[in-house]
PDB file of C-alpha atoms in Angstrom:
ATOM      1  CA  MET A   1      10.522  -0.996 -14.305  1.00  0.00           C
ATOM      2  CA  GLN A   2      11.719   2.972 -13.850  1.00  0.00           C
ATOM      3  CA  ASP A   3      14.697   3.583 -12.469  1.00  0.00           C
ATOM      4  CA  ILE A   4      13.652   4.782  -8.924  1.00  0.00           C
ATOM      5  CA  SER A   5      17.634   4.926  -7.827  1.00  0.00           C
ATOM      6  CA  GLY A   6      17.273   7.057  -4.494  1.00  0.00           C
ATOM      7  CA  LYS A   7      13.821   6.773  -3.204  1.00  0.00           C
ATOM      8  CA  ARG A   8      12.865   5.614  -0.166  1.00  0.00           C
ATOM      9  CA  VAL A   9       9.727   3.431  -0.226  1.00  0.00           C
ATOM     10  CA  ALA A  10       8.083   2.151   3.515  1.00  0.00           C
ATOM     11  CA  ILE A  11       5.535  -1.276   3.006  1.00  0.00           C
ATOM     12  CA  LEU A  12       2.980  -1.003   6.557  1.00  0.00           C
ATOM     13  CA  ALA A  13       1.881  -4.519   6.899  1.00  0.00           C
ATOM     14  CA  THR A  14       1.643  -6.779   9.518  1.00  0.00           C
ATOM     15  CA  ASN A  15       0.789 -10.637  10.539  1.00  0.00           C
ATOM     16  CA  GLY A  16      -1.625 -11.380   7.689  1.00  0.00           C
ATOM     17  CA  PHE A  17      -0.059  -9.985   4.944  1.00  0.00           C
ATOM     18  CA  GLU A  18      -1.275 -10.936   1.981  1.00  0.00           C
ATOM     19  CA  GLN A  19       2.686 -12.976   0.740  1.00  0.00           C
ATOM     20  CA  SER A  20       3.126 -12.493  -2.764  1.00  0.00           C
ATOM     21  CA  GLU A  21       1.539  -8.692  -1.984  1.00  0.00           C
ATOM     22  CA  LEU A  22       3.969  -7.880   0.224  1.00  0.00           C
ATOM     23  CA  GLU A  23       7.161  -9.820  -0.926  1.00  0.00           C
ATOM     24  CA  VAL A  24       6.939  -8.941  -4.792  1.00  0.00           C
ATOM     25  CA  PRO A  25       6.382  -5.165  -4.160  1.00  0.00           C
ATOM     26  CA  LEU A  26       9.243  -5.075  -2.143  1.00  0.00           C
ATOM     27  CA  LYS A  27      11.925  -6.834  -4.233  1.00  0.00           C
ATOM     28  CA  LYS A  28      10.351  -5.298  -7.315  1.00  0.00           C
ATOM     29  CA  LEU A  29      11.298  -2.237  -5.878  1.00  0.00           C
ATOM     30  CA  ARG A  30      14.012  -2.566  -4.224  1.00  0.00           C
ATOM     31  CA  GLU A  31      16.002  -3.548  -8.694  1.00  0.00           C
ATOM     32  CA  ALA A  32      14.122  -0.714  -9.141  1.00  0.00           C
ATOM     33  CA  GLY A  33      17.400   1.001  -6.955  1.00  0.00           C
ATOM     34  CA  ALA A  34      14.919   2.132  -3.886  1.00  0.00           C
ATOM     35  CA  GLU A  35      15.724   1.883  -0.665  1.00  0.00           C
ATOM     36  CA  VAL A  36      12.397  -0.329   1.218  1.00  0.00           C
ATOM     37  CA  ASP A  37      11.538  -0.758   5.052  1.00  0.00           C
ATOM     38  CA  VAL A  38       9.329  -3.292   5.849  1.00  0.00           C
ATOM     39  CA  VAL A  39       7.456  -1.019   9.142  1.00  0.00           C
ATOM     40  CA  SER A  40       5.092  -2.403  11.027  1.00  0.00           C
ATOM     41  CA  LEU A  41       3.319  -2.230  14.683  1.00  0.00           C
ATOM     42  CA  ALA A  42       5.710  -3.870  16.461  1.00  0.00           C
ATOM     43  CA  SER A  43       9.526  -5.224  16.131  1.00  0.00           C
ATOM     44  CA  GLY A  44      10.972  -8.643  14.943  1.00  0.00           C
ATOM     45  CA  LYS A  45       9.195 -10.292  12.438  1.00  0.00           C
ATOM     46  CA  ILE A  46       5.922 -10.485  10.881  1.00  0.00           C
ATOM     47  CA  LYS A  47       3.977 -13.802   9.524  1.00  0.00           C
ATOM     48  CA  GLY A  48       1.937 -13.601   5.553  1.00  0.00           C
ATOM     49  CA  TRP A  49      -0.660 -15.634   4.166  1.00  0.00           C
ATOM     50  CA  ASP A  50       0.206 -17.643   0.931  1.00  0.00           C
ATOM     51  CA  LEU A  51      -3.345 -17.698  -0.528  1.00  0.00           C
ATOM     52  CA  LYS A  52      -5.478 -20.449   1.533  1.00  0.00           C
ATOM     53  CA  ASP A  53      -3.057 -21.010   5.041  1.00  0.00           C
ATOM     54  CA  TRP A  54      -0.013 -19.459   6.810  1.00  0.00           C
ATOM     55  CA  GLY A  55       2.891 -18.446   4.985  1.00  0.00           C
ATOM     56  CA  ARG A  56       7.075 -17.089   5.664  1.00  0.00           C
ATOM     57  CA  GLU A  57       7.852 -14.485   7.427  1.00  0.00           C
ATOM     58  CA  ILE A  58       9.415 -11.444   6.681  1.00  0.00           C
ATOM     59  CA  PRO A  59      11.937  -9.506   8.714  1.00  0.00           C
ATOM     60  CA  VAL A  60      10.313  -5.602   9.833  1.00  0.00           C
ATOM     61  CA  ASP A  61      12.777  -2.758   9.439  1.00  0.00           C
ATOM     62  CA  LYS A  62      11.101  -0.794  11.675  1.00  0.00           C
ATOM     63  CA  THR A  63       8.446   0.448  13.600  1.00  0.00           C
ATOM     64  CA  LEU A  64       5.777   2.646  13.453  1.00  0.00           C
ATOM     65  CA  ASP A  65       7.629   4.328  16.450  1.00  0.00           C
ATOM     66  CA  GLU A  66      10.710   4.850  14.623  1.00  0.00           C
ATOM     67  CA  ALA A  67       9.826   5.401  11.070  1.00  0.00           C
ATOM     68  CA  ARG A  68       9.118   9.014   9.731  1.00  0.00           C
ATOM     69  CA  SER A  69       6.963   9.941   6.818  1.00  0.00           C
ATOM     70  CA  ASP A  70       9.499  12.197   5.500  1.00  0.00           C
ATOM     71  CA  ASP A  71      12.060   9.792   5.166  1.00  0.00           C
ATOM     72  CA  TYR A  72      10.084   8.121   2.383  1.00  0.00           C
ATOM     73  CA  ASP A  73       8.517   8.844  -1.302  1.00  0.00           C
ATOM     74  CA  ALA A  74       5.948   6.701  -0.780  1.00  0.00           C
ATOM     75  CA  ILE A  75       4.015   3.838   0.849  1.00  0.00           C
ATOM     76  CA  VAL A  76       2.967   0.102  -0.397  1.00  0.00           C
ATOM     77  CA  LEU A  77      -0.122  -0.781   1.664  1.00  0.00           C
ATOM     78  CA  PRO A  78      -0.625  -4.433   0.995  1.00  0.00           C
ATOM     79  CA  GLY A  79      -3.291  -6.414   1.219  1.00  0.00           C
ATOM     80  CA  GLY A  80      -4.856  -9.563   2.723  1.00  0.00           C
ATOM     81  CA  VAL A  81      -7.929  -9.837   4.955  1.00  0.00           C
ATOM     82  CA  ILE A  82      -6.249 -10.096   7.977  1.00  0.00           C
ATOM     83  CA  ASN A  83      -3.059  -7.227   7.950  1.00  0.00           C
ATOM     84  CA  PRO A  84      -5.240  -4.024   6.489  1.00  0.00           C
ATOM     85  CA  ASP A  85      -8.285  -5.566   8.682  1.00  0.00           C
ATOM     86  CA  LEU A  86      -6.146  -5.213  11.778  1.00  0.00           C
ATOM     87  CA  LEU A  87      -3.941  -1.780  10.715  1.00  0.00           C
ATOM     88  CA  ARG A  88      -7.293  -0.207  10.448  1.00  0.00           C
ATOM     89  CA  VAL A  89      -7.800   0.140  13.906  1.00  0.00           C
ATOM     90  CA  GLU A  90      -4.392   0.849  14.812  1.00  0.00           C
ATOM     91  CA  ARG A  91      -4.380   4.928  14.875  1.00  0.00           C
ATOM     92  CA  LYS A  92      -0.741   5.058  14.485  1.00  0.00           C
ATOM     93  CA  ALA A  93      -1.191   3.611  11.398  1.00  0.00           C
ATOM     94  CA  LEU A  94      -3.787   4.980   9.754  1.00  0.00           C
ATOM     95  CA  ASP A  95      -1.934   8.883  10.781  1.00  0.00           C
ATOM     96  CA  PHE A  96       1.436   7.141   9.065  1.00  0.00           C
ATOM     97  CA  ILE A  97      -0.540   6.835   6.226  1.00  0.00           C
ATOM     98  CA  GLU A  98      -2.849   9.708   6.206  1.00  0.00           C
ATOM     99  CA  SER A  99       1.321  12.097   6.257  1.00  0.00           C
ATOM    100  CA  PHE A 100       1.642  10.527   3.179  1.00  0.00           C
ATOM    101  CA  TRP A 101      -1.117  11.453   1.114  1.00  0.00           C
ATOM    102  CA  SER A 102      -0.533  15.193   2.633  1.00  0.00           C
ATOM    103  CA  ALA A 103       2.666  15.597   1.555  1.00  0.00           C
ATOM    104  CA  LYS A 104       1.065  14.486  -1.342  1.00  0.00           C
ATOM    105  CA  LYS A 105       3.149  11.631  -2.044  1.00  0.00           C
ATOM    106  CA  VAL A 106       2.775   8.152  -3.869  1.00  0.00           C
ATOM    107  CA  VAL A 107       0.110   6.018  -1.765  1.00  0.00           C
ATOM    108  CA  GLY A 108      -0.070   2.172  -3.370  1.00  0.00           C
ATOM    109  CA  ALA A 109      -2.295  -0.237  -1.686  1.00  0.00           C
ATOM    110  CA  ILE A 110      -3.571  -3.657  -3.489  1.00  0.00           C
ATOM    111  CA  CYS A 111      -6.534  -6.228  -2.710  1.00  0.00           C
ATOM    112  CA  HIS A 112      -8.034  -5.303   0.572  1.00  0.00           C
ATOM    113  CA  ALA A 113      -5.651  -2.658   1.386  1.00  0.00           C
ATOM    114  CA  PRO A 114      -8.304  -0.165   0.242  1.00  0.00           C
ATOM    115  CA  TRP A 115     -10.007  -0.791   3.729  1.00  0.00           C
ATOM    116  CA  LEU A 116      -7.559   1.676   4.780  1.00  0.00           C
ATOM    117  CA  LEU A 117      -7.995   4.448   2.500  1.00  0.00           C
ATOM    118  CA  ALA A 118     -11.548   4.301   3.685  1.00  0.00           C
ATOM    119  CA  GLU A 119     -10.642   4.213   7.116  1.00  0.00           C
ATOM    120  CA  THR A 120      -8.551   6.604   6.427  1.00  0.00           C
ATOM    121  CA  GLY A 121     -10.747   8.840   3.886  1.00  0.00           C
ATOM    122  CA  ILE A 122      -8.436   8.750   1.117  1.00  0.00           C
ATOM    123  CA  VAL A 123     -10.635   7.107  -1.258  1.00  0.00           C
ATOM    124  CA  ARG A 124     -13.351   9.636  -1.160  1.00  0.00           C
ATOM    125  CA  GLY A 125     -13.987  10.991  -4.130  1.00  0.00           C
ATOM    126  CA  ARG A 126     -10.640   9.498  -5.422  1.00  0.00           C
ATOM    127  CA  ARG A 127     -10.509   6.498  -8.964  1.00  0.00           C
ATOM    128  CA  VAL A 128      -9.804   3.294  -7.421  1.00  0.00           C
ATOM    129  CA  THR A 129     -10.099  -0.340  -7.165  1.00  0.00           C
ATOM    130  CA  SER A 130      -9.951  -3.556  -4.729  1.00  0.00           C
ATOM    131  CA  TYR A 131     -10.508  -7.306  -4.367  1.00  0.00           C
ATOM    132  CA  LYS A 132     -13.891  -7.568  -5.527  1.00  0.00           C
ATOM    133  CA  SER A 133     -15.262  -8.724  -1.931  1.00  0.00           C
ATOM    134  CA  ILE A 134     -14.742  -5.245  -0.618  1.00  0.00           C
ATOM    135  CA  LYS A 135     -15.970  -2.852  -3.119  1.00  0.00           C
ATOM    136  CA  THR A 136     -19.799  -2.093  -1.604  1.00  0.00           C
ATOM    137  CA  ASP A 137     -16.905  -0.875   1.453  1.00  0.00           C
ATOM    138  CA  VAL A 138     -14.832   1.257  -1.636  1.00  0.00           C
ATOM    139  CA  ILE A 139     -18.173   2.562  -3.435  1.00  0.00           C
ATOM    140  CA  ASN A 140     -19.843   3.320   0.639  1.00  0.00           C
ATOM    141  CA  ALA A 141     -16.515   5.344   1.895  1.00  0.00           C
ATOM    142  CA  GLY A 142     -16.649   7.189  -1.533  1.00  0.00           C
ATOM    143  CA  GLY A 143     -14.261   5.734  -3.840  1.00  0.00           C
ATOM    144  CA  LEU A 144     -15.199   5.557  -7.820  1.00  0.00           C
ATOM    145  CA  TRP A 145     -14.797   1.728  -8.030  1.00  0.00           C
ATOM    146  CA  GLU A 146     -13.555   0.308 -10.898  1.00  0.00           C
ATOM    147  CA  ASP A 147     -12.017  -3.404 -12.532  1.00  0.00           C
ATOM    148  CA  THR A 148      -9.545  -2.806 -13.516  1.00  0.00           C
ATOM    149  CA  GLU A 149      -5.398  -4.472 -13.044  1.00  0.00           C
ATOM    150  CA  VAL A 150      -4.403  -1.215 -12.007  1.00  0.00           C
ATOM    151  CA  VAL A 151      -5.950   2.209 -11.262  1.00  0.00           C
ATOM    152  CA  THR A 152      -3.981   5.875 -10.810  1.00  0.00           C
ATOM    153  CA  ASP A 153      -5.789   8.915  -9.187  1.00  0.00           C
ATOM    154  CA  GLN A 154      -2.890  11.686  -8.437  1.00  0.00           C
ATOM    155  CA  GLY A 155      -1.027   9.408  -6.701  1.00  0.00           C
ATOM    156  CA  LEU A 156      -2.536   7.326  -5.303  1.00  0.00           C
ATOM    157  CA  VAL A 157      -2.282   3.596  -7.265  1.00  0.00           C
ATOM    158  CA  SER A 158      -4.053   1.247  -6.584  1.00  0.00           C
ATOM    159  CA  SER A 159      -4.920  -2.910  -7.350  1.00  0.00           C
ATOM    160  CA  ARG A 160      -7.160  -5.442  -7.295  1.00  0.00           C
ATOM    161  CA  ASN A 161      -5.206  -8.820  -6.470  1.00  0.00           C
ATOM    162  CA  PRO A 162      -1.981 -10.908  -6.786  1.00  0.00           C
ATOM    163  CA  GLY A 163      -2.305 -11.296 -10.661  1.00  0.00           C
ATOM    164  CA  ASP A 164      -2.257  -7.571 -10.855  1.00  0.00           C
ATOM    165  CA  LEU A 165       0.670  -7.325  -9.830  1.00  0.00           C
ATOM    166  CA  ASP A 166       3.593  -6.764 -12.530  1.00  0.00           C
ATOM    167  CA  ALA A 167       1.064  -3.896 -13.551  1.00  0.00           C
ATOM    168  CA  PHE A 168       0.337  -2.633 -10.208  1.00  0.00           C
ATOM    169  CA  CYS A 169       5.184  -2.272  -9.490  1.00  0.00           C
ATOM    170  CA  ASP A 170       5.007  -0.748 -12.975  1.00  0.00           C
ATOM    171  CA  LYS A 171       2.677   1.273 -11.953  1.00  0.00           C
ATOM    172  CA  LEU A 172       4.645   2.765  -8.697  1.00  0.00           C
ATOM    173  CA  ALA A 173       7.747   2.578  -9.669  1.00  0.00           C
ATOM    174  CA  GLU A 174       6.671   5.499 -12.253  1.00  0.00           C
ATOM    175  CA  GLU A 175       4.557   7.167  -9.945  1.00  0.00           C
ATOM    176  CA  ILE A 176       7.728   7.400  -7.577  1.00  0.00           C
ATOM    177  CA  ARG A 177       9.961   8.484 -10.315  1.00  0.00           C
ATOM    178  CA  GLU A 178       7.438  11.405 -11.107  1.00  0.00           C
ATOM    179  CA  GLY A 179       7.528  12.774  -7.639  1.00  0.00           C
ATOM    180  CA  ARG A 180       5.254  14.509  -5.274  1.00  0.00           C
ATOM    181  CA  HIS A 181       1.866  14.922  -6.372  1.00  0.00           C
ATOM    182  CA  ASP A 182       2.093  18.832  -5.698  1.00  0.00           C
ATOM    183  CA  ARG A 183      -1.503  19.664  -7.848  1.00  0.00           C
ATOM    184  CA  ARG A 184      -2.912  17.114  -6.142  1.00  0.00           C
ATOM    185  CA  VAL A 185      -6.788  19.126  -5.023  1.00  0.00           C
ATOM    186  CA  ALA A 186      -9.097  17.373  -2.164  1.00  0.00           C
ATOM    187  CA  ALA A 187     -11.990  15.507  -3.946  1.00  0.00           C
TER     188      ALA A 187
END
Protein backbone atom coordinates (compact mmCIF):
# COMPACT_ATOMS: atom_id res chain seq x y z
CA MET A 1 0.00 0.00 0.00
CA GLN A 2 1.29 3.45 -0.90
CA ASP A 3 2.49 5.88 1.76
CA ILE A 4 -0.14 8.56 2.34
CA SER A 5 1.45 10.23 5.36
CA GLY A 6 0.07 13.68 6.01
CA LYS A 7 -3.25 12.93 4.31
CA ARG A 8 -6.55 13.09 6.20
CA VAL A 9 -9.51 10.81 5.53
CA ALA A 10 -13.09 10.86 6.84
CA ILE A 11 -15.03 7.61 7.10
CA LEU A 12 -18.73 8.48 7.22
CA ALA A 13 -20.88 5.85 8.90
CA THR A 14 -23.69 5.24 11.35
CA ASN A 15 -25.17 2.22 13.12
CA GLY A 16 -25.41 -0.82 10.89
CA PHE A 17 -22.20 -0.33 8.89
CA GLU A 18 -20.71 -3.58 7.60
CA GLN A 19 -18.04 -4.29 10.23
CA SER A 20 -15.14 -5.14 7.92
CA GLU A 21 -15.96 -2.35 5.46
CA LEU A 22 -15.24 0.25 8.14
CA GLU A 23 -12.56 -1.53 10.18
CA VAL A 24 -10.33 -2.67 7.32
CA PRO A 25 -10.05 0.73 5.55
CA LEU A 26 -9.63 2.43 8.95
CA LYS A 27 -6.71 0.13 9.82
CA LYS A 28 -5.07 0.03 6.39
CA LEU A 29 -5.28 3.78 5.73
CA ARG A 30 -3.83 4.50 9.18
CA GLU A 31 -1.03 1.98 8.57
CA ALA A 32 -0.30 3.81 5.29
CA GLY A 33 0.20 7.01 7.30
CA ALA A 34 -3.14 8.79 6.97
CA GLU A 35 -4.99 10.42 9.83
CA VAL A 36 -8.46 8.89 9.72
CA ASP A 37 -11.59 10.12 11.54
CA VAL A 38 -14.83 8.20 11.90
CA VAL A 39 -17.58 10.76 11.30
CA SER A 40 -21.20 10.07 12.23
CA LEU A 41 -24.56 11.67 12.93
CA ALA A 42 -24.03 11.78 16.70
CA SER A 43 -21.15 11.49 19.16
CA GLY A 44 -20.30 8.38 21.14
CA LYS A 45 -20.08 5.01 19.44
CA ILE A 46 -21.69 3.37 16.44
CA LYS A 47 -22.40 -0.34 16.15
CA GLY A 48 -21.46 -2.47 13.20
CA TRP A 49 -23.25 -5.30 11.49
CA ASP A 50 -21.04 -8.39 11.21
CA LEU A 51 -22.41 -10.60 8.41
CA LYS A 52 -25.61 -11.84 10.10
CA ASP A 53 -25.85 -10.06 13.46
CA TRP A 54 -24.80 -6.95 15.34
CA GLY A 55 -21.06 -6.55 15.65
CA ARG A 56 -18.62 -4.38 17.56
CA GLU A 57 -18.87 -0.73 18.46
CA ILE A 58 -16.51 1.84 16.97
CA PRO A 59 -15.87 5.23 18.60
CA VAL A 60 -16.97 8.31 16.67
CA ASP A 61 -14.19 10.88 16.28
CA LYS A 62 -16.37 13.73 14.98
CA THR A 63 -20.02 14.39 14.36
CA LEU A 64 -21.25 15.76 11.06
CA ASP A 65 -21.77 19.08 12.82
CA GLU A 66 -18.08 19.13 13.81
CA ALA A 67 -16.50 17.76 10.61
CA ARG A 68 -15.61 19.96 7.65
CA SER A 69 -14.74 18.49 4.26
CA ASP A 70 -12.07 21.18 3.87
CA ASP A 71 -10.10 19.37 6.60
CA TYR A 72 -9.90 16.11 4.62
CA ASP A 73 -8.37 14.77 1.42
CA ALA A 74 -10.89 11.95 0.93
CA ILE A 75 -14.06 10.34 2.22
CA VAL A 76 -14.76 6.61 2.56
CA LEU A 77 -18.31 5.26 2.66
CA PRO A 78 -18.66 1.75 4.13
CA GLY A 79 -21.63 -0.34 3.13
CA GLY A 80 -23.89 -2.77 4.84
CA VAL A 81 -27.59 -2.53 4.13
CA ILE A 82 -28.56 -0.48 7.19
CA ASN A 83 -25.81 2.17 7.23
CA PRO A 84 -26.23 3.76 3.77
CA ASP A 85 -30.01 3.45 3.97
CA LEU A 86 -30.02 5.52 7.17
CA LEU A 87 -27.51 8.04 5.82
CA ARG A 88 -29.22 8.64 2.47
CA VAL A 89 -32.17 10.33 4.18
CA GLU A 90 -29.93 12.70 6.15
CA ARG A 91 -29.37 15.95 4.24
CA LYS A 92 -26.26 16.79 6.29
CA ALA A 93 -24.67 13.47 5.31
CA LEU A 94 -25.47 13.97 1.63
CA ASP A 95 -24.14 17.54 1.71
CA PHE A 96 -20.94 16.32 3.35
CA ILE A 97 -20.41 13.70 0.63
CA GLU A 98 -21.25 16.17 -2.15
CA SER A 99 -18.73 18.68 -0.78
CA PHE A 100 -15.90 16.19 -1.31
CA TRP A 101 -16.99 15.51 -4.87
CA SER A 102 -17.42 19.20 -5.69
CA ALA A 103 -13.90 19.88 -4.38
CA LYS A 104 -12.58 17.12 -6.69
CA LYS A 105 -11.45 14.98 -3.77
CA VAL A 106 -11.39 11.19 -3.59
CA VAL A 107 -14.69 9.47 -2.77
CA GLY A 108 -14.65 5.76 -1.94
CA ALA A 109 -17.79 3.61 -1.65
CA ILE A 110 -18.15 -0.13 -1.12
CA CYS A 111 -21.02 -2.63 -1.14
CA HIS A 112 -24.34 -0.79 -0.58
CA ALA A 113 -22.69 2.64 -0.12
CA PRO A 114 -23.20 3.53 -3.82
CA TRP A 115 -26.82 4.17 -2.75
CA LEU A 116 -25.34 7.39 -1.34
CA LEU A 117 -23.69 8.13 -4.68
CA ALA A 118 -27.05 7.61 -6.38
CA GLU A 119 -28.84 9.85 -3.89
CA THR A 120 -26.31 12.67 -4.39
CA GLY A 121 -26.20 12.28 -8.17
CA ILE A 122 -22.45 11.60 -8.11
CA VAL A 123 -22.90 8.24 -9.83
CA ARG A 124 -24.50 9.76 -12.95
CA GLY A 125 -22.32 9.04 -16.00
CA ARG A 126 -19.57 7.43 -13.88
CA ARG A 127 -18.09 3.95 -14.01
CA VAL A 128 -18.94 2.26 -10.71
CA THR A 129 -19.54 -1.06 -9.04
CA SER A 130 -21.56 -2.08 -5.99
CA TYR A 131 -23.10 -5.01 -4.24
CA LYS A 132 -25.07 -6.93 -6.89
CA SER A 133 -28.47 -6.36 -5.26
CA ILE A 134 -28.29 -2.59 -5.90
CA LYS A 135 -27.00 -2.87 -9.48
CA THR A 136 -30.38 -1.74 -10.86
CA ASP A 137 -30.49 1.22 -8.44
CA VAL A 138 -27.06 2.34 -9.61
CA ILE A 139 -28.00 1.96 -13.28
CA ASN A 140 -31.32 3.78 -12.75
CA ALA A 141 -29.35 6.65 -11.19
CA GLY A 142 -27.24 6.87 -14.36
CA GLY A 143 -24.22 4.88 -13.21
CA LEU A 144 -22.22 2.78 -15.64
CA TRP A 145 -22.20 -0.41 -13.55
CA GLU A 146 -19.39 -2.98 -13.80
CA ASP A 147 -18.92 -6.32 -12.07
CA THR A 148 -15.28 -5.83 -11.04
CA GLU A 149 -13.54 -5.91 -7.64
CA VAL A 150 -12.58 -2.24 -7.83
CA VAL A 151 -13.61 0.46 -10.30
CA THR A 152 -12.06 3.92 -10.44
CA ASP A 153 -13.42 6.91 -12.35
CA GLN A 154 -11.54 10.18 -11.80
CA GLY A 155 -11.23 9.83 -8.04
CA LEU A 156 -14.41 7.82 -7.49
CA VAL A 157 -13.38 4.41 -6.11
CA SER A 158 -15.98 1.66 -5.68
CA SER A 159 -15.99 -2.04 -4.81
CA ARG A 160 -18.59 -4.77 -4.54
CA ASN A 161 -18.25 -6.46 -1.14
CA PRO A 162 -15.92 -7.34 1.76
CA GLY A 163 -14.04 -9.79 -0.47
CA ASP A 164 -12.78 -6.79 -2.45
CA LEU A 165 -11.39 -4.85 0.53
CA ASP A 166 -7.69 -5.35 -0.27
CA ALA A 167 -8.11 -4.01 -3.81
CA PHE A 168 -10.41 -1.24 -2.56
CA CYS A 169 -7.95 -0.05 0.08
CA ASP A 170 -4.96 -0.21 -2.29
CA LYS A 171 -6.79 1.85 -4.91
CA LEU A 172 -8.00 4.35 -2.30
CA ALA A 173 -4.42 4.92 -1.13
CA GLU A 174 -3.24 5.34 -4.73
CA GLU A 175 -5.97 7.87 -5.50
CA ILE A 176 -5.44 9.76 -2.22
CA ARG A 177 -1.73 9.98 -2.95
CA GLU A 178 -2.48 11.39 -6.42
CA GLY A 179 -4.55 14.15 -4.78
CA ARG A 180 -7.35 16.22 -6.21
CA HIS A 181 -8.73 15.25 -9.57
CA ASP A 182 -8.76 18.75 -11.06
CA ARG A 183 -9.36 17.44 -14.57
CA ARG A 184 -12.62 15.79 -13.49
CA VAL A 185 -15.40 16.87 -15.81
CA ALA A 186 -19.13 16.77 -15.29
CA ALA A 187 -20.66 13.56 -16.53
